[in-house]
Short mmCIF file of C-alpha atoms in Angstrom, two decimals:
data_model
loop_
_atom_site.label_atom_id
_atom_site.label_comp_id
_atom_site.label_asym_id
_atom_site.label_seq_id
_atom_site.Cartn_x
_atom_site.Cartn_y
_atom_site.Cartn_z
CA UNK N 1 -86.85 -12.61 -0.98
CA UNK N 2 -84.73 -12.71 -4.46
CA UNK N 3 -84.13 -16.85 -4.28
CA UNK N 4 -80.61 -18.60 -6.08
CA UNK N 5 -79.32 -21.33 -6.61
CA UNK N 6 -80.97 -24.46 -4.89
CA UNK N 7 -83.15 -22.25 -2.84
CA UNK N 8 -80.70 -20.41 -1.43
CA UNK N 9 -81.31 -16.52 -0.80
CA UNK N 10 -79.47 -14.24 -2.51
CA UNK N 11 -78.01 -10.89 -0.83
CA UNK N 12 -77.01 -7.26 -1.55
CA UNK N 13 -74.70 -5.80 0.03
CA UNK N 14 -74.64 -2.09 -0.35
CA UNK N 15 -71.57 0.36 1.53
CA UNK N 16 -71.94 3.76 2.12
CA UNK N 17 -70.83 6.10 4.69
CA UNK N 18 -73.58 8.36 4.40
CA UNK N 19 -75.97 6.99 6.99
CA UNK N 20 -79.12 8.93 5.66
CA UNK N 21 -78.23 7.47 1.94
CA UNK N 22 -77.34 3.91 3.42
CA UNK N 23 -80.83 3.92 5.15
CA UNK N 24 -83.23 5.08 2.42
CA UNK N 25 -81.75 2.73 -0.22
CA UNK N 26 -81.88 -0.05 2.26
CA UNK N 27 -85.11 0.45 2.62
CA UNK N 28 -86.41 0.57 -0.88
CA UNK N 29 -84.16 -2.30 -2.10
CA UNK N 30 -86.17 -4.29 1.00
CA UNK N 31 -89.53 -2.92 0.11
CA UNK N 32 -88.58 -4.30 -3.58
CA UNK N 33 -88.23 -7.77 -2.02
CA UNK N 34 -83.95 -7.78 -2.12
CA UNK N 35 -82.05 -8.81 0.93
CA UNK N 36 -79.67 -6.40 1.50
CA UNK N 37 -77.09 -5.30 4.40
CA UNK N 38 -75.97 -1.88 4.78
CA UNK N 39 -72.43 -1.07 5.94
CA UNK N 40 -70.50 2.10 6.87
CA UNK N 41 -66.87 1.07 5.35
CA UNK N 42 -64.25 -1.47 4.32
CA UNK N 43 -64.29 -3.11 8.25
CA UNK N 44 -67.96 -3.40 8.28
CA UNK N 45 -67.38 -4.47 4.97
CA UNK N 46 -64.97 -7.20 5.84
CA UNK N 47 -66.65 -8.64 8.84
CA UNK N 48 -70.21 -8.75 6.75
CA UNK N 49 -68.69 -10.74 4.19
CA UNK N 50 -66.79 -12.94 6.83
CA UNK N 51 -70.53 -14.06 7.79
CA UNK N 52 -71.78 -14.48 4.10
CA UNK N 53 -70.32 -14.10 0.68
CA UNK N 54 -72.46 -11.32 -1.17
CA UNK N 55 -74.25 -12.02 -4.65
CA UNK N 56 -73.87 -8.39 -5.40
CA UNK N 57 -71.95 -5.40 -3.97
CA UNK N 58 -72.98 -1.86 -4.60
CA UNK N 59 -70.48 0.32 -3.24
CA UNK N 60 -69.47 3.82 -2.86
CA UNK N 61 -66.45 5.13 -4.15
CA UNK N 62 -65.88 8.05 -1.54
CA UNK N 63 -65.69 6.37 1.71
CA UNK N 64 -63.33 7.22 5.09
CA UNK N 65 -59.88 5.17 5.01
CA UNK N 66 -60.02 2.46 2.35
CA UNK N 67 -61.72 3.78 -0.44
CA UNK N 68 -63.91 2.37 -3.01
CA UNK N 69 -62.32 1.37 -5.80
CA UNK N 70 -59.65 -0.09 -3.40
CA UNK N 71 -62.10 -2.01 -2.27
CA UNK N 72 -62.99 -3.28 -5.72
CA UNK N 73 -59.52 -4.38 -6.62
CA UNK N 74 -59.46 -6.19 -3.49
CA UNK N 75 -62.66 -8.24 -4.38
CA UNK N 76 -61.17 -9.06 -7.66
CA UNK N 77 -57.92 -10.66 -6.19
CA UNK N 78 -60.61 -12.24 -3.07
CA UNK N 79 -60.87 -16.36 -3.77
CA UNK N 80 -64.65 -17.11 -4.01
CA UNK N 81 -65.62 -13.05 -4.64
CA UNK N 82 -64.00 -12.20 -7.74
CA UNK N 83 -67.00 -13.06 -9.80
CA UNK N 84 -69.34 -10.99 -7.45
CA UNK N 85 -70.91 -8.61 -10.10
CA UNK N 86 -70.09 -4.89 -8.24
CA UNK N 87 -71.56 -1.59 -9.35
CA UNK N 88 -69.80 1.46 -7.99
CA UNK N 89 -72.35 4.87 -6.39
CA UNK N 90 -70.47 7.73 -6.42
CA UNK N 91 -70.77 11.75 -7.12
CA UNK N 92 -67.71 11.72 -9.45
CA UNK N 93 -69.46 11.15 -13.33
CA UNK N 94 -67.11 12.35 -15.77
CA UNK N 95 -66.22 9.89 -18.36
CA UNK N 96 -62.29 9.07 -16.88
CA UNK N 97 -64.08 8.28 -13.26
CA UNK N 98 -66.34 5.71 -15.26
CA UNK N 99 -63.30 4.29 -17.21
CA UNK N 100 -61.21 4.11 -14.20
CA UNK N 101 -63.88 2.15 -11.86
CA UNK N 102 -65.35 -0.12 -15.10
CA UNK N 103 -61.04 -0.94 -16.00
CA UNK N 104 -60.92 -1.76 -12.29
CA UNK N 105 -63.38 -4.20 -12.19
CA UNK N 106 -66.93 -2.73 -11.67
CA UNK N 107 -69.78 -4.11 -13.29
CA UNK N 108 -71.76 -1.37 -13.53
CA UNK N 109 -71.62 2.16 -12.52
CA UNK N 110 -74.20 4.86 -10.81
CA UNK N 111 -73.78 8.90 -10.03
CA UNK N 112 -75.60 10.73 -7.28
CA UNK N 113 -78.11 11.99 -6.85
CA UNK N 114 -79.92 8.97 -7.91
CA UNK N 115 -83.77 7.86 -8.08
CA UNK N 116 -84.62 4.34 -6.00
CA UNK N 117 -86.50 3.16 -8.54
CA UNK N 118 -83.69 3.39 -10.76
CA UNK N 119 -81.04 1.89 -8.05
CA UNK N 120 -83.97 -1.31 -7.84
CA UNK N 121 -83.86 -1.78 -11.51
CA UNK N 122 -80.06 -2.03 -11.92
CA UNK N 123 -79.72 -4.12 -8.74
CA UNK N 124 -82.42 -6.52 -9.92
CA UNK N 125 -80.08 -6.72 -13.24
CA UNK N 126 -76.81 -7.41 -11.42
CA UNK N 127 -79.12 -10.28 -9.63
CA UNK N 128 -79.94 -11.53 -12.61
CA UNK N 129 -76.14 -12.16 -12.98
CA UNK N 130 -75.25 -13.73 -10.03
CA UNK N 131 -77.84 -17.03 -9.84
CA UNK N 132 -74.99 -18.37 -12.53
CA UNK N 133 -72.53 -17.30 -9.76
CA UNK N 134 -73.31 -18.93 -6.89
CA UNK N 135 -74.10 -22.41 -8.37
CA UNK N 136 -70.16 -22.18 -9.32
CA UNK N 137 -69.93 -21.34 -5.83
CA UNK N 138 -72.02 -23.50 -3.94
CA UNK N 139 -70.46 -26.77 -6.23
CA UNK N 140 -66.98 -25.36 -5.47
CA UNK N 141 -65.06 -27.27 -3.28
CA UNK N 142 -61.46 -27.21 -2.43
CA UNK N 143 -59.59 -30.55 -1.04
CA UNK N 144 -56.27 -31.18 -0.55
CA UNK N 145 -55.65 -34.46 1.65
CA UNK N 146 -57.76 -34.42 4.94
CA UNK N 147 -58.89 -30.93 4.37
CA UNK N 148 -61.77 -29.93 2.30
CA UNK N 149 -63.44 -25.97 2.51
CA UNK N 150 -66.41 -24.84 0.94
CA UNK N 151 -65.94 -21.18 -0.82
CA UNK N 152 -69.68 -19.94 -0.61
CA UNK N 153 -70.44 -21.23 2.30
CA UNK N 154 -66.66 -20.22 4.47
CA UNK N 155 -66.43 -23.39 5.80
CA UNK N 156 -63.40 -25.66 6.37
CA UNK N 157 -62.73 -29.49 7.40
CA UNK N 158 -60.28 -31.42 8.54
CA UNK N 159 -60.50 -35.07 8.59
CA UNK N 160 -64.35 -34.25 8.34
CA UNK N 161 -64.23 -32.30 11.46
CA UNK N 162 -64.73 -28.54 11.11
CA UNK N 163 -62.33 -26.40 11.90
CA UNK N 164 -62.71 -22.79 13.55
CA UNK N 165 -61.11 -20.30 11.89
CA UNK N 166 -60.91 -16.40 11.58
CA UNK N 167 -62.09 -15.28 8.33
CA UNK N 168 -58.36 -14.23 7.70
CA UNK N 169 -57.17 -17.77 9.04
CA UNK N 170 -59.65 -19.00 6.32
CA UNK N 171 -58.82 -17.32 3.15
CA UNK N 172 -55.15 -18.06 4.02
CA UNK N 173 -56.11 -21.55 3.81
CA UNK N 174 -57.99 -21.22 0.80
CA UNK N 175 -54.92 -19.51 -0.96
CA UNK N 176 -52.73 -22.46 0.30
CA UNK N 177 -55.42 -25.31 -1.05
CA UNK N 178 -55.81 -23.55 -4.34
CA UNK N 179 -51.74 -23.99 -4.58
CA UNK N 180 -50.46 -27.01 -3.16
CA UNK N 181 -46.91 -27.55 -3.01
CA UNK N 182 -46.20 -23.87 -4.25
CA UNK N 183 -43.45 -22.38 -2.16
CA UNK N 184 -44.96 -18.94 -1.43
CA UNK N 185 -42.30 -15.98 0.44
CA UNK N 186 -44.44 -14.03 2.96
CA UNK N 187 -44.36 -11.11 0.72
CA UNK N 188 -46.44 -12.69 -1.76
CA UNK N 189 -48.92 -13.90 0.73
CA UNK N 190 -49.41 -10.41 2.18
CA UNK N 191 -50.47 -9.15 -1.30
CA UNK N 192 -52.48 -12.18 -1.92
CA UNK N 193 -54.68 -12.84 1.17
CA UNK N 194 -54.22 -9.41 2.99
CA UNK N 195 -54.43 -7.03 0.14
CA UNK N 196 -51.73 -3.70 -1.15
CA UNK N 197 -53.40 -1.63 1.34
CA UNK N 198 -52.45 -4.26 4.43
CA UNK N 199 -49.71 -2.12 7.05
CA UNK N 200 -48.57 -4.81 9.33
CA UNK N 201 -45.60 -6.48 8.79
CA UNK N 202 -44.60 -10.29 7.63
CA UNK N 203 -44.99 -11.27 11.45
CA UNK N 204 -48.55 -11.09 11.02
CA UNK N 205 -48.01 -14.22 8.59
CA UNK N 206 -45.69 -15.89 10.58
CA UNK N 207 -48.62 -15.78 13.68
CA UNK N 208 -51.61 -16.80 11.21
CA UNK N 209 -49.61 -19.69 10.13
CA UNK N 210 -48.87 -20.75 13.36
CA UNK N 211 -52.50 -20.45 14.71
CA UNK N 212 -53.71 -22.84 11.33
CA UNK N 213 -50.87 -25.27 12.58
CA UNK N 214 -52.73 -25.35 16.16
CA UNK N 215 -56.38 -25.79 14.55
CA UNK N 216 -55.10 -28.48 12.17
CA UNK N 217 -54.00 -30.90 15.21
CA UNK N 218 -52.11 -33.75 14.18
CA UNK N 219 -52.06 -32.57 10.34
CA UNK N 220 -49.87 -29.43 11.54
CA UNK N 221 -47.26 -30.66 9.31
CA UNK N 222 -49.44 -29.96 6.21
CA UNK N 223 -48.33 -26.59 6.43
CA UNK N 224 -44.56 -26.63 5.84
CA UNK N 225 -41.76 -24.03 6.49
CA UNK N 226 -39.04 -23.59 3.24
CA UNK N 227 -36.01 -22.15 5.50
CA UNK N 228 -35.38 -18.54 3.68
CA UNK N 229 -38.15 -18.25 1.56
CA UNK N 230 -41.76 -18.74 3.00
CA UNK N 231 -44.84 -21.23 3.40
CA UNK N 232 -46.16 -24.38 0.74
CA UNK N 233 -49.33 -26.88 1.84
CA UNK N 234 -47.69 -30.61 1.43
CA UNK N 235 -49.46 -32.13 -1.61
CA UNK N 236 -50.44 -35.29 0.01
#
């Protein structure tokens, strides 16, 4: 096991649709002695990270609805991810595929067919990254009033009790904490927590802020309503 920060394991998350290619470099990234999950797309994705925050992604461009580098740009706009070191596995190699997923974020960028020798030795370097990561992570705390959240580990108090959220409930909090007493229009946090390639509608924010209000109890009021604009967390 690849160990961080204070002990704790680091892990590797690795997306690809191909469930022959997912397997086999899975298996040789285990047999190297690197936890790593495999997942089919951006929902697997998603729920994977909603468990645990990744120390690296490695990540197919080509994949079935959301696509790679979609994904990417979300990561990068993702509180507590956008310092995940990424490197993008695709069959596209000419040089304006490169440019466009390195401009977009990626750390580091690998073309099919590939050895797993070579996929071990550039995933052991993006490791070698991330230990300076996580302990950023794992120090970083958000609190604002009775409510304090830990990024790495997706955790959220209030009034020291914890508080169950959705992972969507969660990084809508976040986005509130990390801008208290901004007045944000439900636009803005659609593009923010949900990401461009969200469909639903500015109900969907109206229904997430009203299931935090429930959770929070008798701090409901933390979460205010500006008539005709949006949402701001009361600085307290």
């Amino acid at each position: 096991m690849t160990e961080g920060f204070g002990g704790r394991t680091r892990v590797v998350y690795y997306v690809e649709d191909d469930n022959n290619i997912r397997e086999l470099a899975v298996y040789a990234l285990s047999r190297a002695g690197i936890e790593v999950e495999g997942v089919a797309d951006d929902a697997e994705f998603r729920a994977a990270c909603a468990r645990r925050l990744p120390d690296v992604v490695i990540l197919d461009i080509m994949l079935p609805g959301v696509d790679g580098l979609d994904m990417l740009r979300r990561i990068r706009q993702t509180p507590g991810m956008s310092r995940v070191p990424v490197m993008m596995v695709t069959a596209k190699s000419t040089e304006l595929d490169i440019v466009t997923a390195l401009d977009n974020g990626a750390d580091e960028y690998m073309t099919k067919p590939y050895g797993m020798m070579e996929l071990v030795s550039r995933t052991r370097a993006l490791l070698r990254r991330a230990p300076e990561w996580s302990a950023r992570q794992v120090e970083r705390a958000l609190e604002v009033g009775p409510l304090s959240v830990s990024l790495d580990r997706r955790e959220a108090t209030c009034d020291g009790a914890p508080l169950d959220l959705t992972a969507r409930e969660f990084d809508l909090l976040v986005h509130f904490m990390q801008n208290p007493g901004v007045v944000f229009t439900r636009e803005t946090l659609l593009q923010h927590v949900w990401g461009w390639d969200f469909g639903g509608g500015s109900r969907t924010v109206d229904t997430h802020v009203l299931t935090l209000r429930q959770k929070l109890g008798d701090h409901a009021g933390l979460l205010e309503t500006v008539r005709g604009v949006g949402y701001r967390l009361r600085k307290e």
